[in-house]
Tab-separated table of C-alpha atoms in Angstrom:
chain	number	residue	atom	x	y	z
A	1	MET	CA	-8.236	13.502	-23.656
A	2	LYS	CA	-8.137	10.317	-25.680
A	3	LYS	CA	-7.682	6.927	-24.059
A	4	ILE	CA	-4.080	5.974	-23.287
A	5	GLY	CA	-3.532	2.352	-24.249
A	6	ALA	CA	-0.624	0.065	-24.988
A	7	ASN	CA	-0.446	1.191	-28.620
A	8	ASN	CA	-0.068	4.926	-27.950
A	9	SER	CA	2.001	5.184	-24.792
A	10	GLN	CA	5.449	4.903	-23.320
A	11	LEU	CA	5.177	4.351	-19.588
A	12	GLY	CA	7.750	5.213	-16.974
A	13	PHE	CA	7.580	3.571	-13.560
A	14	VAL	CA	9.437	4.707	-10.431
A	15	GLY	CA	9.759	2.434	-7.395
A	16	VAL	CA	9.787	-1.240	-8.291
A	17	GLY	CA	9.728	-2.884	-4.892
A	18	ALA	CA	7.340	-5.621	-3.836
A	19	MET	CA	4.210	-3.902	-5.169
A	20	GLY	CA	5.718	-1.789	-7.931
A	21	SER	CA	7.486	-4.709	-9.602
A	22	ARG	CA	4.202	-6.614	-9.757
A	23	ILE	CA	2.420	-3.656	-11.320
A	24	VAL	CA	5.147	-3.404	-13.953
A	25	ARG	CA	4.885	-7.091	-14.809
A	26	ARG	CA	1.130	-6.796	-15.280
A	27	LEU	CA	1.601	-3.796	-17.549
A	28	LEU	CA	4.223	-5.613	-19.609
A	29	THR	CA	1.991	-8.678	-19.881
A	30	ASN	CA	-0.748	-6.418	-21.227
A	31	GLY	CA	1.476	-5.076	-23.979
A	32	TYR	CA	2.679	-1.791	-22.508
A	33	LYS	CA	6.194	-0.488	-23.064
A	34	VAL	CA	7.625	0.338	-19.631
A	35	ALA	CA	10.856	2.031	-18.611
A	36	VAL	CA	11.693	1.619	-14.920
A	37	TYR	CA	13.773	3.453	-12.354
A	38	ASP	CA	14.569	2.580	-8.762
A	39	ALA	CA	17.103	3.992	-6.328
A	40	THR	CA	18.214	0.369	-5.886
A	41	SER	CA	19.334	-0.376	-9.423
A	42	THR	CA	19.216	-4.157	-9.017
A	43	LYS	CA	15.438	-3.989	-8.499
A	44	ALA	CA	15.028	-2.204	-11.820
A	45	GLU	CA	17.448	-4.501	-13.635
A	46	ALA	CA	15.524	-7.562	-12.415
A	47	LEU	CA	12.619	-6.498	-14.657
A	48	VAL	CA	14.633	-6.486	-17.876
A	49	ALA	CA	13.964	-10.201	-18.312
A	50	ASP	CA	10.230	-9.400	-18.277
A	51	GLY	CA	10.600	-6.836	-21.057
A	52	ALA	CA	11.194	-3.568	-19.205
A	53	THR	CA	13.921	-1.111	-20.053
A	54	VAL	CA	15.952	0.616	-17.341
A	55	SER	CA	16.442	4.375	-17.061
A	56	ASP	CA	19.568	5.532	-15.274
A	57	SER	CA	17.967	8.690	-13.870
A	58	LEU	CA	14.593	10.252	-13.132
A	59	ALA	CA	15.297	12.897	-15.766
A	60	ALA	CA	15.914	10.272	-18.427
A	61	LEU	CA	12.760	8.398	-17.514
A	62	ALA	CA	10.663	11.572	-17.479
A	63	SER	CA	11.966	12.802	-20.819
A	64	LYS	CA	10.833	9.720	-22.745
A	65	SER	CA	7.543	8.832	-21.004
A	66	ASN	CA	4.084	10.260	-21.673
A	67	VAL	CA	2.665	8.513	-18.589
A	68	ILE	CA	4.666	8.150	-15.377
A	69	LEU	CA	3.553	5.895	-12.524
A	70	SER	CA	5.133	5.502	-9.110
A	71	CYS	CA	4.770	3.343	-6.021
A	72	LEU	CA	7.033	4.660	-3.285
A	73	THR	CA	7.597	4.055	0.411
A	74	ASP	CA	6.600	7.346	2.014
A	75	ASP	CA	6.037	11.087	1.658
A	76	ALA	CA	9.741	11.904	1.682
A	77	ALA	CA	10.371	9.541	-1.237
A	78	VAL	CA	7.457	11.007	-3.226
A	79	GLN	CA	8.643	14.569	-2.630
A	80	ARG	CA	12.182	13.667	-3.608
A	81	VAL	CA	11.136	11.868	-6.801
A	82	TYR	CA	8.729	14.563	-7.990
A	83	LEU	CA	9.804	17.874	-6.485
A	84	ALA	CA	13.620	17.745	-6.360
A	85	PRO	CA	15.524	19.737	-9.011
A	86	ASP	CA	16.502	16.471	-10.718
A	87	GLY	CA	13.019	14.999	-10.295
A	88	ILE	CA	10.091	14.152	-12.505
A	89	ILE	CA	8.263	17.486	-12.571
A	90	ALA	CA	11.382	19.412	-13.534
A	91	HIS	CA	11.991	17.168	-16.546
A	92	ALA	CA	8.625	15.853	-17.754
A	93	ALA	CA	7.058	17.475	-20.799
A	94	PRO	CA	3.791	19.410	-20.536
A	95	ASP	CA	0.731	17.132	-20.927
A	96	THR	CA	2.576	14.237	-19.283
A	97	VAL	CA	0.214	12.252	-17.066
A	98	VAL	CA	1.394	11.174	-13.609
A	99	VAL	CA	-0.301	8.338	-11.720
A	100	GLU	CA	1.133	8.462	-8.196
A	101	MET	CA	0.162	5.278	-6.299
A	102	SER	CA	1.907	5.567	-2.921
A	103	THR	CA	0.166	5.608	0.469
A	104	ILE	CA	1.047	9.078	1.712
A	105	ARG	CA	-0.477	12.144	3.348
A	106	PRO	CA	-3.296	13.640	1.257
A	107	ARG	CA	-1.611	17.025	1.559
A	108	THR	CA	1.505	15.610	-0.143
A	109	SER	CA	-0.647	14.331	-3.010
A	110	ARG	CA	-2.141	17.808	-3.363
A	111	GLU	CA	1.307	19.421	-3.273
A	112	VAL	CA	2.580	17.219	-6.110
A	113	ALA	CA	-0.587	17.914	-8.105
A	114	ARG	CA	-0.192	21.705	-7.663
A	115	GLU	CA	3.466	21.663	-8.673
A	116	GLY	CA	2.653	19.491	-11.660
A	117	ALA	CA	-0.215	21.731	-12.778
A	118	ASP	CA	2.122	24.733	-12.754
A	119	ARG	CA	4.151	22.976	-15.486
A	120	GLY	CA	1.207	21.586	-17.423
A	121	ILE	CA	1.612	18.067	-15.974
A	122	ARG	CA	-1.600	16.240	-15.061
A	123	VAL	CA	-1.311	14.401	-11.731
A	124	LEU	CA	-3.617	11.751	-10.296
A	125	ASP	CA	-3.271	10.179	-6.860
A	126	VAL	CA	-4.385	6.570	-7.272
A	127	ALA	CA	-3.890	4.513	-4.127
A	128	ILE	CA	-3.908	0.723	-4.138
A	129	SER	CA	-6.148	-1.344	-1.885
A	130	GLY	CA	-4.949	-4.938	-1.953
A	131	SER	CA	-1.982	-7.178	-1.211
A	132	THR	CA	0.903	-8.209	-3.446
A	133	PRO	CA	-0.794	-11.569	-4.275
A	134	ALA	CA	-3.929	-9.630	-5.241
A	135	MET	CA	-1.862	-7.433	-7.557
A	136	GLU	CA	-0.374	-10.503	-9.220
A	137	GLU	CA	-3.926	-11.636	-9.985
A	138	GLY	CA	-5.141	-8.176	-11.055
A	139	ALA	CA	-7.617	-8.239	-8.182
A	140	VAL	CA	-6.789	-4.964	-6.405
A	141	THR	CA	-9.008	-1.901	-6.062
A	142	LEU	CA	-7.740	1.527	-7.092
A	143	LEU	CA	-8.847	4.692	-5.273
A	144	GLY	CA	-8.362	7.836	-7.303
A	145	GLY	CA	-8.195	11.584	-6.884
A	146	GLY	CA	-7.835	14.204	-9.620
A	147	ALA	CA	-9.469	15.415	-12.816
A	148	ALA	CA	-12.197	13.199	-14.267
A	149	GLU	CA	-10.992	13.525	-17.874
A	150	VAL	CA	-7.472	12.430	-16.945
A	151	PHE	CA	-8.773	9.502	-14.896
A	152	ALA	CA	-10.927	8.401	-17.835
A	153	ALA	CA	-7.980	8.659	-20.227
A	154	VAL	CA	-5.858	6.195	-18.237
A	155	GLU	CA	-8.651	3.666	-17.679
A	156	PRO	CA	-6.951	1.141	-20.005
A	157	ILE	CA	-3.963	1.146	-17.640
A	158	PHE	CA	-6.227	0.625	-14.641
A	159	LYS	CA	-7.943	-2.288	-16.370
A	160	ALA	CA	-4.565	-3.952	-16.873
A	161	ILE	CA	-3.748	-3.980	-13.162
A	162	ALA	CA	-6.988	-3.827	-11.164
A	163	LYS	CA	-10.343	-5.497	-10.682
A	164	GLN	CA	-12.079	-2.183	-10.038
A	165	TYR	CA	-11.253	1.493	-9.744
A	166	PHE	CA	-13.032	4.585	-8.443
A	167	LEU	CA	-12.567	8.313	-8.882
A	168	LEU	CA	-13.487	9.790	-5.501
A	169	GLY	CA	-12.946	13.514	-5.963
A	170	PRO	CA	-10.208	16.111	-6.523
A	171	SER	CA	-6.492	15.711	-5.786
A	172	GLY	CA	-5.849	14.015	-2.457
A	173	SER	CA	-9.113	12.063	-2.517
A	174	GLY	CA	-7.393	8.811	-3.473
A	175	THR	CA	-4.884	8.948	-0.655
A	176	SER	CA	-7.607	10.078	1.777
A	177	ALA	CA	-9.669	7.043	0.796
A	178	LYS	CA	-6.664	4.769	1.270
A	179	LEU	CA	-6.273	5.985	4.844
A	180	VAL	CA	-9.951	5.224	5.414
A	181	VAL	CA	-9.519	1.710	3.992
A	182	ASN	CA	-6.390	1.036	6.009
A	183	THR	CA	-8.118	2.161	9.190
A	184	LEU	CA	-10.447	-0.799	8.703
A	185	LEU	CA	-7.558	-3.056	7.711
A	186	GLY	CA	-5.434	-2.290	10.777
A	187	VAL	CA	-8.223	-2.115	13.346
A	188	GLY	CA	-9.812	-5.266	11.900
A	189	MET	CA	-6.593	-7.244	12.285
A	190	GLN	CA	-6.220	-5.973	15.835
A	191	ALA	CA	-9.764	-7.165	16.594
A	192	ILE	CA	-8.915	-10.607	15.214
A	193	ALA	CA	-5.735	-10.728	17.318
A	194	GLU	CA	-7.690	-9.851	20.465
A	195	ALA	CA	-10.388	-12.405	19.664
A	196	CYS	CA	-7.743	-15.102	19.224
A	197	ALA	CA	-6.091	-14.198	22.520
A	198	LEU	CA	-9.467	-14.394	24.261
A	199	GLY	CA	-10.329	-17.750	22.708
A	200	GLU	CA	-6.987	-19.291	23.580
A	201	LYS	CA	-7.203	-18.072	27.179
A	202	GLU	CA	-10.644	-19.679	27.361
A	203	GLY	CA	-9.078	-22.988	26.369
A	204	LEU	CA	-10.081	-23.179	22.693
A	205	ASP	CA	-7.681	-25.059	20.446
A	206	ARG	CA	-5.636	-22.494	18.501
A	207	ASP	CA	-5.775	-24.276	15.146
A	208	GLN	CA	-9.521	-24.873	15.381
A	209	LEU	CA	-10.070	-21.305	16.505
A	210	LEU	CA	-8.232	-19.814	13.528
A	211	THR	CA	-9.894	-22.295	11.150
A	212	PHE	CA	-13.472	-21.582	12.147
A	213	LEU	CA	-12.945	-17.824	12.401
A	214	ALA	CA	-11.824	-17.801	8.775
A	215	LYS	CA	-15.167	-19.356	7.818
A	216	THR	CA	-17.369	-16.856	9.649
A	217	ALA	CA	-19.061	-13.838	8.100
A	218	VAL	CA	-17.434	-11.448	10.572
A	219	VAL	CA	-13.899	-11.777	9.194
A	220	ALA	CA	-13.323	-9.490	6.202
A	221	PRO	CA	-12.006	-10.910	2.901
A	222	ALA	CA	-8.735	-8.987	3.349
A	223	HIS	CA	-8.115	-10.863	6.606
A	224	VAL	CA	-9.405	-14.342	5.776
A	225	GLY	CA	-6.210	-15.563	4.135
A	226	LYS	CA	-4.133	-14.464	7.119
A	227	LEU	CA	-5.681	-16.983	9.488
A	228	PRO	CA	-4.555	-20.249	7.799
A	229	ARG	CA	-1.066	-18.783	7.555
A	230	ALA	CA	-1.118	-17.924	11.264
A	231	ILE	CA	-1.886	-21.579	12.074
A	232	SER	CA	1.561	-22.502	10.785
A	233	ASN	CA	3.087	-19.290	12.207
A	234	ASP	CA	3.773	-18.079	8.675
A	235	TYR	CA	4.080	-14.326	8.878
A	236	SER	CA	6.097	-13.837	5.705
A	237	PRO	CA	5.185	-10.403	4.376
A	238	GLN	CA	2.303	-9.787	2.032
A	239	PHE	CA	1.840	-6.380	3.658
A	240	PRO	CA	4.792	-5.695	5.986
A	241	LEU	CA	4.228	-4.593	9.572
A	242	ARG	CA	6.398	-1.503	9.033
A	243	LEU	CA	4.076	-0.259	6.271
A	244	MET	CA	0.964	-0.887	8.353
A	245	ASN	CA	2.667	0.966	11.198
A	246	LYS	CA	3.464	3.874	8.891
A	247	ASP	CA	-0.117	3.987	7.642
A	248	LEU	CA	-1.630	3.861	11.133
A	249	GLY	CA	0.644	6.766	12.046
A	250	LEU	CA	-0.558	8.725	8.998
A	251	ILE	CA	-4.180	7.969	9.895
A	252	LEU	CA	-3.745	9.248	13.449
A	253	GLU	CA	-1.823	12.312	12.290
A	254	THR	CA	-4.516	13.157	9.752
A	255	ALA	CA	-7.266	12.616	12.327
A	256	SER	CA	-5.468	14.874	14.794
A	257	SER	CA	-5.252	17.647	12.196
A	258	LEU	CA	-9.039	17.377	11.874
A	259	ASN	CA	-9.597	17.379	15.666
A	260	LEU	CA	-10.824	13.806	15.439
A	261	VAL	CA	-10.063	11.146	18.077
A	262	LEU	CA	-9.829	7.518	16.878
A	263	PRO	CA	-9.456	5.398	20.043
A	264	ALA	CA	-9.591	1.981	18.351
A	265	THR	CA	-6.991	3.055	15.803
A	266	GLU	CA	-4.769	4.363	18.598
A	267	ALA	CA	-4.938	0.976	20.318
A	268	ALA	CA	-4.151	-0.847	17.065
A	269	PHE	CA	-1.166	1.439	16.470
A	270	HIS	CA	0.158	0.744	19.974
A	271	VAL	CA	0.021	-3.050	19.579
A	272	ASN	CA	1.329	-2.802	16.027
A	273	SER	CA	4.333	-0.879	17.361
A	274	GLU	CA	4.924	-3.481	20.092
A	275	ALA	CA	4.960	-6.194	17.425
A	276	TYR	CA	8.144	-4.651	15.973
A	277	ALA	CA	9.881	-6.955	18.466
A	278	PHE	CA	9.166	-9.776	16.002
A	279	GLY	CA	10.654	-7.786	13.112
A	280	PRO	CA	9.286	-4.890	11.039
A	281	ASP	CA	9.310	-6.935	7.845
A	282	GLN	CA	6.946	-9.592	9.178
A	283	ASP	CA	3.402	-9.473	7.817
A	284	PHE	CA	1.163	-7.086	9.740
A	285	SER	CA	-0.875	-10.091	10.914
A	286	ILE	CA	2.007	-10.707	13.350
A	287	VAL	CA	-0.152	-8.729	15.808
A	288	ILE	CA	-1.898	-12.081	16.400
A	289	ARG	CA	1.368	-13.368	17.815
A	290	GLN	CA	1.902	-10.148	19.755
A	291	MET	CA	-1.464	-10.489	21.513
A	292	GLU	CA	-0.721	-14.158	22.246
A	293	SER	CA	2.615	-13.107	23.757
A	294	ARG	CA	0.853	-10.554	25.936
A	295	ALA	CA	-1.544	-13.247	27.175
A	296	GLN	CA	1.309	-15.647	27.920
A	297	LYS	CA	3.240	-12.946	29.762
A	298	ASN	CA	0.205	-12.094	31.865
A	299	ALA	CA	-0.281	-15.784	32.701
A	300	LYS	CA	3.324	-16.082	33.884
A	301	GLU	CA	2.950	-12.982	36.043
A	302	GLU	CA	-0.200	-14.432	37.646
A	303	VAL	CA	1.675	-17.646	38.503
A	304	ALA	CA	4.590	-15.658	39.912
A	305	HIS	CA	2.246	-13.826	42.270
């Protein structure tokens, strides 16, 4: 396959929420022609000012695009968009390339790839590791699964949106790798939340604690920026709690299917679920506040007794 660049492609993009809209803007900035579709039409229409065109149906988008990308909420959305009678696979031409970028079950990625292959459509699962600010800067990492020749053909697209990208194996490998990455992301944030609760109970100043932790080698780059924001109790979403919760659930489900027990991930999922009390659309770093609340509650109970 020859390289697919801005001068020989018409892209279609499905799902232009917080992450998808940023991907589209980067593609437009890099000279790509992009048609967009979203179940919430106002999200798609908001990109017209940036140079996108809006398709009024999945069939219309599929019929005029030689590369289709998507960034959707969950497995059900991916199956609906690709496998429904009015979906992408039913209406895309043979030799269309699909770059599916959602965080979903690896088996769903493989299902879409099989159905696509039956119609001559080449499907990659290319999961995104990175936050919405990282996408704005083109600093994300892409984790891919699928055929090597197809992955190589769409490298120009990857270069427009990412700092680095890896092909990790056949279909499903990208979404498998994303679950691995998000295991570290979720468990790492839980560890930080527990460390903060411990430090505060020991009498350390909260602001100083969060400040010096951010400067240590033990806090991962993905978590460093969360700590200054936590000082001011800013938990506005860069990666919403509800999506981290969904991903932790997928990780545990996948592990269970492999007869694998992940005790630290189970604990992180439990606290993450408790933190829904603060709102599912808060940033997933709200688990810091959840652990602080636990500590405060325990202190009150000790006084009461």
